[in-house]
mmCIF file of C-alpha atoms in Angstrom:
data_model
loop_
_atom_site.group_PDB
_atom_site.id
_atom_site.type_symbol
_atom_site.label_atom_id
_atom_site.label_comp_id
_atom_site.label_asym_id
_atom_site.label_seq_id
_atom_site.Cartn_x
_atom_site.Cartn_y
_atom_site.Cartn_z
ATOM 1 C CA GLN A 1 27.636 24.206 5.421
ATOM 2 C CA LEU A 2 29.470 26.154 7.669
ATOM 3 C CA GLN A 3 32.696 27.540 6.719
ATOM 4 C CA LEU A 4 35.117 29.853 8.186
ATOM 5 C CA GLN A 5 38.245 31.380 6.580
ATOM 6 C CA GLU A 6 41.103 33.119 8.548
ATOM 7 C CA SER A 7 43.240 36.281 6.796
ATOM 8 C CA GLY A 8 45.961 38.242 7.399
ATOM 9 C CA PRO A 9 49.256 39.032 7.073
ATOM 10 C CA GLY A 10 51.870 35.842 7.195
ATOM 11 C CA LEU A 11 54.665 38.215 8.503
ATOM 12 C CA VAL A 12 54.604 39.825 11.240
ATOM 13 C CA LYS A 13 57.852 42.180 12.783
ATOM 14 C CA PRO A 14 58.504 41.806 16.419
ATOM 15 C CA SER A 15 56.894 44.097 18.655
ATOM 16 C CA GLU A 16 54.359 44.941 16.259
ATOM 17 C CA THR A 17 50.760 43.882 16.631
ATOM 18 C CA LEU A 18 49.477 40.625 15.045
ATOM 19 C CA SER A 19 45.672 41.683 13.545
ATOM 20 C CA LEU A 20 43.937 38.631 11.884
ATOM 21 C CA THR A 21 40.296 38.407 10.744
ATOM 22 C CA CYS A 22 37.685 35.164 10.247
ATOM 23 C CA THR A 23 34.764 35.356 8.217
ATOM 24 C CA VAL A 24 32.093 33.169 8.451
ATOM 25 C CA SER A 25 29.689 32.062 5.831
ATOM 26 C CA GLY A 26 27.298 29.247 5.652
ATOM 27 C CA GLY A 27 25.885 30.508 9.025
ATOM 28 C CA SER A 28 24.954 33.817 11.010
ATOM 29 C CA ILE A 29 27.613 34.682 13.797
ATOM 30 C CA ASN A 30 24.609 36.027 15.788
ATOM 31 C CA SER A 31 23.760 32.587 17.464
ATOM 32 C CA VAL A 32 22.915 31.949 20.843
ATOM 33 C CA SER A 33 24.012 28.179 20.771
ATOM 34 C CA TYR A 34 27.998 29.097 19.853
ATOM 35 C CA TYR A 35 30.968 30.989 20.692
ATOM 36 C CA TRP A 36 33.451 32.176 18.358
ATOM 37 C CA GLY A 37 37.040 31.955 18.983
ATOM 38 C CA TRP A 38 40.528 31.737 17.989
ATOM 39 C CA ILE A 39 43.013 28.617 18.735
ATOM 40 C CA ARG A 40 47.090 28.375 17.524
ATOM 41 C CA GLN A 41 49.852 25.894 17.286
ATOM 42 C CA PRO A 42 53.180 26.819 16.946
ATOM 43 C CA PRO A 43 55.033 24.752 14.405
ATOM 44 C CA GLY A 44 55.648 21.148 15.202
ATOM 45 C CA LYS A 45 53.856 21.645 18.904
ATOM 46 C CA GLY A 46 49.892 21.608 20.260
ATOM 47 C CA LEU A 47 47.222 23.335 20.568
ATOM 48 C CA GLU A 48 46.957 26.530 22.779
ATOM 49 C CA TRP A 49 43.463 28.000 23.231
ATOM 50 C CA ILE A 50 43.837 31.505 22.503
ATOM 51 C CA GLY A 51 40.129 32.943 23.430
ATOM 52 C CA SER A 52 36.236 33.070 22.775
ATOM 53 C CA MET A 53 33.763 35.412 22.544
ATOM 54 C CA TYR A 54 29.623 35.481 21.819
ATOM 55 C CA TYR A 55 27.847 37.177 19.646
ATOM 56 C CA SER A 56 27.093 39.789 22.474
ATOM 57 C CA GLY A 57 30.337 41.055 22.585
ATOM 58 C CA SER A 58 31.555 39.146 25.895
ATOM 59 C CA THR A 59 34.972 37.462 25.552
ATOM 60 C CA TYR A 60 37.234 35.287 27.316
ATOM 61 C CA TYR A 61 40.756 34.889 26.931
ATOM 62 C CA ASN A 62 43.405 32.293 27.906
ATOM 63 C CA PRO A 63 45.446 34.547 31.231
ATOM 64 C CA SER A 64 48.788 33.713 29.802
ATOM 65 C CA LEU A 65 47.679 35.757 26.847
ATOM 66 C CA LYS A 66 45.031 37.819 27.850
ATOM 67 C CA SER A 67 47.251 41.191 28.298
ATOM 68 C CA ARG A 68 48.015 40.999 25.125
ATOM 69 C CA VAL A 69 45.018 39.887 23.200
ATOM 70 C CA THR A 70 41.690 41.249 22.083
ATOM 71 C CA ILE A 71 38.785 39.366 20.336
ATOM 72 C CA SER A 72 36.554 41.610 18.602
ATOM 73 C CA VAL A 73 32.730 41.003 16.428
ATOM 74 C CA TYR A 74 31.448 42.218 13.226
ATOM 75 C CA THR A 75 28.058 41.012 13.410
ATOM 76 C CA SER A 76 27.037 43.172 9.942
ATOM 77 C CA LYS A 77 29.938 41.357 8.170
ATOM 78 C CA ASN A 78 29.367 38.246 9.602
ATOM 79 C CA GLN A 79 33.229 38.404 11.154
ATOM 80 C CA PHE A 80 35.072 38.321 14.043
ATOM 81 C CA SER A 81 38.757 39.351 14.657
ATOM 82 C CA LEU A 82 42.228 38.636 16.508
ATOM 83 C CA LYS A 83 44.459 41.437 17.757
ATOM 84 C CA MET A 84 47.842 40.470 19.396
ATOM 85 C CA ILE A 85 50.272 43.389 20.844
ATOM 86 C CA SER A 86 53.903 43.292 21.217
ATOM 87 C CA VAL A 87 54.474 39.928 19.274
ATOM 88 C CA THR A 88 57.473 37.872 19.695
ATOM 89 C CA ALA A 89 59.268 34.756 17.841
ATOM 90 C CA ALA A 90 57.420 32.579 20.326
ATOM 91 C CA ASP A 91 53.696 33.757 18.585
ATOM 92 C CA THR A 92 54.788 32.653 15.413
ATOM 93 C CA ALA A 93 52.167 29.705 14.743
ATOM 94 C CA VAL A 94 49.356 28.576 12.369
ATOM 95 C CA TYR A 95 46.457 30.227 13.613
ATOM 96 C CA TYR A 96 42.801 28.899 13.515
ATOM 97 C CA CYS A 97 39.517 30.338 13.968
ATOM 98 C CA ALA A 98 36.440 28.433 14.994
ATOM 99 C CA ARG A 99 32.824 27.724 16.353
ATOM 100 C CA LEU A 100 32.534 26.290 19.685
ATOM 101 C CA ASN A 101 30.660 26.167 22.570
ATOM 102 C CA GLU A 102 31.122 27.481 26.227
ATOM 103 C CA VAL A 103 32.438 24.429 27.151
ATOM 104 C CA GLY A 104 34.746 23.513 24.639
ATOM 105 C CA ARG A 105 33.129 21.288 22.089
ATOM 106 C CA VAL A 106 34.986 23.041 18.798
ATOM 107 C CA ASP A 107 32.989 22.073 15.546
ATOM 108 C CA ASN A 108 34.482 23.679 12.872
ATOM 109 C CA TRP A 109 37.520 25.065 12.350
ATOM 110 C CA GLY A 110 38.719 27.313 9.831
ATOM 111 C CA GLN A 111 41.667 25.903 7.608
ATOM 112 C CA GLY A 112 44.406 27.863 9.769
ATOM 113 C CA THR A 113 46.641 30.394 8.754
ATOM 114 C CA LEU A 114 50.754 30.582 9.370
ATOM 115 C CA VAL A 115 51.935 33.736 11.095
ATOM 116 C CA THR A 116 55.590 34.400 11.332
ATOM 117 C CA VAL A 117 57.020 36.835 13.543
ATOM 118 C CA SER A 118 60.485 37.928 12.439
ATOM 119 C CA SER A 119 62.504 40.860 11.291
ATOM 120 C CA GLN B 1 46.891 27.559 33.697
ATOM 121 C CA SER B 2 49.164 24.367 32.558
ATOM 122 C CA ALA B 3 48.622 21.860 29.542
ATOM 123 C CA LEU B 4 46.945 18.996 30.033
ATOM 124 C CA THR B 5 49.251 16.182 30.245
ATOM 125 C CA GLN B 6 49.406 13.485 27.509
ATOM 126 C CA PRO B 7 51.960 10.460 26.160
ATOM 127 C CA ALA B 8 53.654 12.502 23.470
ATOM 128 C CA SER B 9 52.886 9.064 21.716
ATOM 129 C CA VAL B 10 51.480 5.876 21.364
ATOM 130 C CA SER B 11 51.099 2.852 18.959
ATOM 131 C CA GLY B 12 49.579 -0.720 18.056
ATOM 132 C CA SER B 13 49.050 -2.990 15.413
ATOM 133 C CA PRO B 14 45.998 -2.683 13.049
ATOM 134 C CA GLY B 15 42.675 -4.335 14.838
ATOM 135 C CA GLN B 16 44.112 -3.511 18.155
ATOM 136 C CA SER B 17 43.029 -1.335 20.596
ATOM 137 C CA ILE B 18 45.012 1.650 22.310
ATOM 138 C CA THR B 19 44.111 3.885 24.788
ATOM 139 C CA ILE B 20 45.120 7.911 25.055
ATOM 140 C CA SER B 21 45.134 9.255 28.619
ATOM 141 C CA CYS B 22 44.883 13.099 29.459
ATOM 142 C CA THR B 23 45.628 13.965 33.084
ATOM 143 C CA GLY B 24 44.664 17.798 34.129
ATOM 144 C CA THR B 25 43.695 18.972 37.948
ATOM 145 C CA SER B 26 40.993 19.423 39.959
ATOM 146 C CA SER B 27 40.112 22.742 38.407
ATOM 147 C CA ASP B 28 39.807 21.296 35.152
ATOM 148 C CA VAL B 29 39.358 17.790 33.893
ATOM 149 C CA GLY B 30 38.468 16.653 37.597
ATOM 150 C CA SER B 31 35.740 19.102 38.031
ATOM 151 C CA TYR B 32 33.660 18.994 34.934
ATOM 152 C CA ASN B 33 32.557 16.649 32.067
ATOM 153 C CA PHE B 34 33.556 18.573 29.464
ATOM 154 C CA VAL B 35 36.468 16.941 27.852
ATOM 155 C CA SER B 36 36.683 16.709 24.083
ATOM 156 C CA TRP B 37 39.046 14.970 21.961
ATOM 157 C CA TYR B 38 40.493 16.057 18.193
ATOM 158 C CA GLN B 39 42.270 14.080 15.762
ATOM 159 C CA GLN B 40 44.700 16.061 13.531
ATOM 160 C CA TYR B 41 46.524 14.752 10.066
ATOM 161 C CA PRO B 42 49.681 16.855 9.339
ATOM 162 C CA GLY B 43 49.117 19.967 7.768
ATOM 163 C CA LYS B 44 45.111 20.024 8.379
ATOM 164 C CA ALA B 45 42.887 21.494 10.840
ATOM 165 C CA PRO B 46 42.058 18.982 13.954
ATOM 166 C CA LYS B 47 38.637 16.895 13.562
ATOM 167 C CA LEU B 48 36.228 17.236 16.516
ATOM 168 C CA MET B 49 35.904 13.007 17.523
ATOM 169 C CA ILE B 50 34.651 12.862 21.157
ATOM 170 C CA TYR B 51 32.987 15.875 22.888
ATOM 171 C CA GLU B 52 31.453 16.014 26.679
ATOM 172 C CA GLY B 53 33.381 13.047 27.452
ATOM 173 C CA SER B 54 32.317 10.196 25.727
ATOM 174 C CA LYS B 55 29.590 11.522 23.223
ATOM 175 C CA ARG B 56 30.196 11.471 19.540
ATOM 176 C CA PRO B 57 29.372 13.545 16.234
ATOM 177 C CA SER B 58 27.620 12.229 13.880
ATOM 178 C CA GLY B 59 29.874 10.663 11.393
ATOM 179 C CA VAL B 60 32.648 9.563 13.650
ATOM 180 C CA SER B 61 33.079 6.059 13.879
ATOM 181 C CA ASN B 62 32.115 4.277 17.205
ATOM 182 C CA ARG B 63 35.619 2.790 17.207
ATOM 183 C CA PHE B 64 35.996 5.501 19.063
ATOM 184 C CA SER B 65 35.100 6.331 22.463
ATOM 185 C CA GLY B 66 35.899 8.096 25.910
ATOM 186 C CA SER B 67 35.627 8.392 29.442
ATOM 187 C CA LYS B 68 36.800 9.872 32.465
ATOM 188 C CA SER B 69 38.432 8.935 36.014
ATOM 189 C CA GLY B 70 39.090 11.468 38.439
ATOM 190 C CA ASN B 71 41.503 13.906 37.110
ATOM 191 C CA THR B 72 42.367 12.018 34.108
ATOM 192 C CA ALA B 73 40.242 11.640 30.701
ATOM 193 C CA SER B 74 40.834 8.919 27.792
ATOM 194 C CA LEU B 75 40.378 8.275 24.462
ATOM 195 C CA THR B 76 40.116 4.521 23.307
ATOM 196 C CA ILE B 77 40.716 3.801 19.976
ATOM 197 C CA SER B 78 39.612 0.250 18.912
ATOM 198 C CA GLY B 79 39.673 -1.999 15.917
ATOM 199 C CA LEU B 80 43.102 0.548 14.921
ATOM 200 C CA GLN B 81 43.278 1.010 11.387
ATOM 201 C CA ALA B 82 46.137 2.740 9.417
ATOM 202 C CA GLU B 83 43.937 5.745 8.736
ATOM 203 C CA ASP B 84 43.947 6.473 12.545
ATOM 204 C CA GLU B 85 47.318 7.712 12.353
ATOM 205 C CA ALA B 86 47.430 11.186 13.072
ATOM 206 C CA ASP B 87 48.008 13.061 15.979
ATOM 207 C CA TYR B 88 45.383 13.366 19.225
ATOM 208 C CA TYR B 89 44.719 16.177 21.395
ATOM 209 C CA CYS B 90 42.092 16.397 24.447
ATOM 210 C CA CYS B 91 40.784 19.858 25.959
ATOM 211 C CA SER B 92 38.804 20.276 29.369
ATOM 212 C CA TYR B 93 36.744 23.109 30.216
ATOM 213 C CA ALA B 94 38.414 24.890 33.299
ATOM 214 C CA GLY B 95 35.754 27.222 34.322
ATOM 215 C CA SER B 96 34.961 30.839 33.162
ATOM 216 C CA SER B 97 34.656 30.277 29.903
ATOM 217 C CA THR B 98 38.180 29.079 29.363
ATOM 218 C CA LEU B 99 39.646 26.190 28.307
ATOM 219 C CA ILE B 100 42.787 24.081 28.196
ATOM 220 C CA PHE B 101 44.375 21.864 25.704
ATOM 221 C CA GLY B 102 46.400 18.767 25.975
ATOM 222 C CA GLY B 103 49.998 18.402 24.777
ATOM 223 C CA GLY B 104 48.927 16.112 22.081
ATOM 224 C CA THR B 105 49.894 12.662 21.315
ATOM 225 C CA LYS B 106 51.430 11.424 18.255
ATOM 226 C CA LEU B 107 49.330 7.412 16.910
ATOM 227 C CA THR B 108 51.559 4.878 15.248
ATOM 228 C CA VAL B 109 49.998 2.073 13.370
ATOM 229 C CA LEU B 110 52.676 -0.264 13.354
#
């Protein structure tokens, strides 16, 4: 059974870089059928797609976040990561990693990890 | 890229049917038959309920159904049950491998 697990600091200072890793188990990240992505949810608010990547390394980002976000893949570790620079309090959210297809079928989610941006 | 528009809340009594709308534009919902719907309980990760507009993943009750007309997609839950009380989100493909979510709808079972 496929499982995804987010890991990374729960507290980041304003203007610094948020870094999260998603470890995939029970399946290979080198799948031609799937994309891997990040979705976030500010406390009490809705879901926001951050970006997705294909195992080949192709990446796709939310236009509103594109200038600050990088998603990378580490196939040998079956992991992918999220880096977001210059964070502010508005980036405080639960961050989910997920398996999806190109057109938005998100069929597996991590449990989510809360990242708080505060000094 | 603005969020898809959903009603903030809907409610219904057990056994009734409710419909949640999801309005986008001709660049997303209107252009593609790739709307998915997610159910989320407090403190939990979302769960896929409908994909490609009207398809149900294995294990999802046939009380859940999806449809689309123009720029608006809809999720209908029939035979409402107490366990259906949750937040529901729509998501649409918006071209060039990008996605957009709706603002979410809180379903209350009276």
